[in-house]
Structures are given as C-alpha cells and as structure tokens.
mmCIF file of C-alpha atoms in Angstrom:
data_model
loop_
_atom_site.group_PDB
_atom_site.id
_atom_site.type_symbol
_atom_site.label_atom_id
_atom_site.label_comp_id
_atom_site.label_asym_id
_atom_site.label_seq_id
_atom_site.Cartn_x
_atom_site.Cartn_y
_atom_site.Cartn_z
ATOM 1 C CA MET A 14 -2.758 7.888 2.662
ATOM 2 C CA ILE A 15 1.056 9.687 2.212
ATOM 3 C CA ARG A 16 2.355 12.249 4.641
ATOM 4 C CA ALA A 17 4.772 15.038 4.103
ATOM 5 C CA ALA A 18 7.155 14.904 6.843
ATOM 6 C CA PRO A 19 8.523 18.343 8.242
ATOM 7 C CA LEU A 20 10.515 20.068 5.610
ATOM 8 C CA GLY A 21 13.754 19.691 7.542
ATOM 9 C CA LEU A 22 13.613 16.076 8.299
ATOM 10 C CA CYS A 23 13.101 15.908 4.564
ATOM 11 C CA VAL A 24 16.152 17.854 3.683
ATOM 12 C CA LEU A 25 18.581 15.579 6.078
ATOM 13 C CA LEU A 26 17.085 12.295 4.144
ATOM 14 C CA ALA A 27 17.662 13.681 1.456
ATOM 15 C CA LEU A 28 21.138 14.638 1.825
ATOM 16 C CA ALA A 29 21.998 11.227 2.938
ATOM 17 C CA GLY A 30 23.211 9.746 -0.408
ATOM 18 C CA CYS A 31 24.943 11.222 -3.307
ATOM 19 C CA LYS A 32 28.282 11.729 -4.897
ATOM 20 C CA SER A 33 28.245 14.473 -7.583
ATOM 21 C CA GLU A 34 26.832 17.882 -7.300
ATOM 22 C CA LYS A 35 25.739 17.000 -10.629
ATOM 23 C CA ASP A 36 24.517 13.528 -9.646
ATOM 24 C CA PHE A 37 22.343 14.836 -6.808
ATOM 25 C CA ILE A 38 20.791 17.793 -8.689
ATOM 26 C CA GLN A 39 19.648 15.701 -11.479
ATOM 27 C CA LEU A 40 18.248 12.810 -9.073
ATOM 28 C CA ALA A 41 16.393 15.374 -7.406
ATOM 29 C CA ARG A 42 15.191 16.485 -10.981
ATOM 30 C CA ASP A 43 14.247 13.062 -11.843
ATOM 31 C CA GLN A 44 12.441 12.709 -7.972
ATOM 32 C CA ARG A 45 10.305 15.658 -9.157
ATOM 33 C CA ALA A 46 9.244 14.391 -12.290
ATOM 34 C CA ALA A 47 8.689 11.085 -10.965
ATOM 35 C CA TRP A 48 6.453 12.615 -8.207
ATOM 36 C CA ASN A 49 4.700 14.506 -11.031
ATOM 37 C CA GLU A 50 3.645 11.580 -12.945
ATOM 38 C CA THR A 51 2.889 10.202 -10.110
ATOM 39 C CA ALA A 52 0.041 12.696 -8.954
ATOM 40 C CA ASP A 53 -0.543 12.808 -12.869
ATOM 41 C CA ILE A 54 -1.703 9.240 -12.463
ATOM 42 C CA LEU A 55 -3.691 9.779 -9.224
ATOM 43 C CA ALA A 56 -5.528 12.817 -11.121
ATOM 44 C CA THR A 57 -6.642 10.522 -13.334
ATOM 45 C CA ILE A 58 -8.725 8.709 -10.575
ATOM 46 C CA LYS A 59 -12.455 8.815 -10.124
ATOM 47 C CA ASP A 60 -13.694 5.446 -9.505
ATOM 48 C CA GLU A 61 -12.812 2.028 -9.794
ATOM 49 C CA LYS A 62 -12.784 1.773 -13.322
ATOM 50 C CA SER A 63 -10.018 4.791 -13.280
ATOM 51 C CA MET A 64 -7.943 3.010 -10.186
ATOM 52 C CA ALA A 65 -7.905 0.247 -12.783
ATOM 53 C CA ARG A 66 -6.084 1.860 -15.279
ATOM 54 C CA ALA A 67 -4.065 3.707 -13.116
ATOM 55 C CA LYS A 68 -2.280 0.621 -11.852
ATOM 56 C CA GLU A 69 -1.588 -0.198 -15.244
ATOM 57 C CA ALA A 70 -0.223 3.285 -15.793
ATOM 58 C CA PHE A 71 1.704 2.820 -11.970
ATOM 59 C CA ALA A 72 3.159 -0.471 -13.589
ATOM 60 C CA ALA A 73 4.495 0.836 -16.636
ATOM 61 C CA LYS A 74 6.222 3.827 -14.211
ATOM 62 C CA LEU A 75 7.252 1.022 -12.128
ATOM 63 C CA LYS A 76 11.226 0.349 -13.333
ATOM 64 C CA ASP A 77 11.743 3.876 -13.532
ATOM 65 C CA PHE A 78 10.426 4.669 -9.758
ATOM 66 C CA GLU A 79 12.779 1.907 -8.445
ATOM 67 C CA ALA A 80 15.528 3.418 -10.624
ATOM 68 C CA ILE A 81 15.581 6.478 -8.617
ATOM 69 C CA SER A 82 15.169 5.067 -5.782
ATOM 70 C CA GLN A 83 18.268 2.453 -6.370
ATOM 71 C CA ARG A 84 20.351 5.589 -7.562
ATOM 72 C CA ALA A 85 19.706 7.511 -4.513
ATOM 73 C CA GLN A 86 20.562 4.750 -1.985
ATOM 74 C CA ALA A 87 23.892 3.994 -4.096
ATOM 75 C CA LEU A 88 25.176 7.672 -3.906
ATOM 76 C CA GLY A 89 27.234 9.019 -0.996
ATOM 77 C CA PRO A 90 26.654 12.296 0.872
ATOM 78 C CA PRO A 91 26.146 15.371 -1.334
ATOM 79 C CA PRO A 92 28.858 18.250 -2.237
ATOM 80 C CA GLU A 93 27.940 21.581 -0.519
ATOM 81 C CA GLY A 94 27.352 23.223 -3.810
ATOM 82 C CA ALA A 95 24.477 20.516 -4.673
ATOM 83 C CA VAL A 96 22.684 21.617 -1.851
ATOM 84 C CA ALA A 97 22.885 25.467 -2.630
ATOM 85 C CA ARG A 98 21.855 24.735 -6.096
ATOM 86 C CA LEU A 99 18.718 22.910 -4.881
ATOM 87 C CA ARG A 100 17.685 25.690 -2.915
ATOM 88 C CA ASP A 101 16.700 27.811 -6.341
ATOM 89 C CA GLU A 102 14.706 24.794 -7.093
ATOM 90 C CA GLU A 103 12.747 24.084 -3.593
ATOM 91 C CA PHE A 104 9.315 25.667 -4.854
ATOM 92 C CA LEU A 105 9.057 23.351 -7.852
ATOM 93 C CA ILE A 106 10.069 20.254 -5.552
ATOM 94 C CA ARG A 107 7.639 21.209 -2.425
ATOM 95 C CA ASP A 108 4.939 21.858 -5.604
ATOM 96 C CA ALA A 109 5.516 18.353 -6.618
ATOM 97 C CA PHE A 110 5.178 17.173 -3.362
ATOM 98 C CA SER A 111 2.792 19.135 -2.423
ATOM 99 C CA ARG A 112 0.451 18.089 -5.604
ATOM 100 C CA LEU A 113 1.529 14.236 -4.875
ATOM 101 C CA THR A 114 0.013 14.274 -1.561
ATOM 102 C CA MET A 115 -2.835 16.449 -2.322
ATOM 103 C CA GLU A 116 -3.843 13.350 -4.678
ATOM 104 C CA ALA A 117 -3.187 10.982 -3.102
ATOM 105 C CA GLU A 118 -5.670 12.270 0.047
ATOM 106 C CA ARG A 119 -8.092 12.776 -2.509
ATOM 107 C CA VAL A 120 -8.037 9.385 -4.014
ATOM 108 C CA SER A 121 -8.305 7.742 -0.492
ATOM 109 C CA LYS A 122 -11.244 9.156 0.077
ATOM 110 C CA LEU A 123 -12.829 7.748 -2.886
ATOM 111 C CA PRO A 124 -14.979 4.184 -2.555
ATOM 112 C CA GLY A 125 -11.431 1.517 -2.533
ATOM 113 C CA GLY A 126 -8.947 4.331 -2.713
ATOM 114 C CA GLU A 127 -7.479 3.499 0.541
ATOM 115 C CA GLU A 128 -6.921 -0.028 -0.693
ATOM 116 C CA PHE A 129 -5.559 0.883 -4.178
ATOM 117 C CA LEU A 130 -2.526 3.117 -2.502
ATOM 118 C CA LYS A 131 -1.666 0.501 0.291
ATOM 119 C CA GLN A 132 -0.440 -1.608 -2.699
ATOM 120 C CA TYR A 133 1.615 1.009 -3.079
ATOM 121 C CA ARG A 134 2.902 2.572 0.029
ATOM 122 C CA SER A 135 6.046 -0.105 0.368
ATOM 123 C CA ARG A 136 6.859 0.094 -2.797
ATOM 124 C CA SER A 137 6.907 4.102 -2.838
ATOM 125 C CA GLN A 138 8.884 4.679 0.454
ATOM 126 C CA ASN A 139 12.063 4.119 -1.370
ATOM 127 C CA LEU A 140 10.960 6.262 -3.747
ATOM 128 C CA PHE A 141 9.808 8.862 -1.497
ATOM 129 C CA LYS A 142 13.573 8.398 0.456
ATOM 130 C CA ALA A 143 15.563 9.303 -2.652
ATOM 131 C CA VAL A 144 14.703 12.551 -2.476
ATOM 132 C CA LYS A 145 12.633 14.460 -0.379
ATOM 133 C CA PRO A 146 11.401 18.380 -0.518
#
C-alpha cells in the first residue's frame, strides 16, 4: 500500500533537489505524468490475469520512471521562482498522487494484490521521493 505523507513534508522533500526553475518544473511535470501512467496501469488490474499484464506494462515503463528518480537525485535545491510557479499546478500534482494512492489501495485489497505491489515498493520509493505533492 502506498501511503501519502503530509503535504508539508512532501513539499520539503520535493524541494531537496533541483538546479534551475525550468529543470524543477519539468521534473515535477514528468513526475506527475509518471504517477498518472502508474495509476492508469493499476486501474487495469481486476484479477491475477490483469496483474500479469500490468507487470509487463510496468516493466516497459521502468527505465522512464528510474530516469525521473535519477534526475531528481542529481539536481540541487530549487530557486524560489520554481516553487512559486508550481503552486499553480498544486491541484494537478495532488490529484495525480491521490489517484495513484487510491488505485494502489484498491489493488492491495484484491487477491494477490498486496504481493503484486510489494515488488514495486522499493523501486517506487525513489520515484515518490523525486517530487512529492
């Protein structure tokens, strides 16, 4: 199960790593897109058969998701302007994270769902640390 941290902590973690305003904003947008893609994949899961298909879909996206995490880790603190500009996108960021959390909760309650999600938890931690809502 993916748990959402309090927004304040999330924002502090998000601010931990970007060089320029443009880099930070693009990273946040890429993170949001990755969360939406992940939620889309999770939304397809209804049973063990669809879990197998979802696993294939995640495998195809893994390199993209890891690249986002690596970019986040490589960047330094963001400029003030980036933080201000992202406030305009806060609803979109929160919505994507909420949707992802909701789908993960739903999948965790399916037979085999918790085990399915476990295989992605350690990998996804870096993705979730990249940019928090």
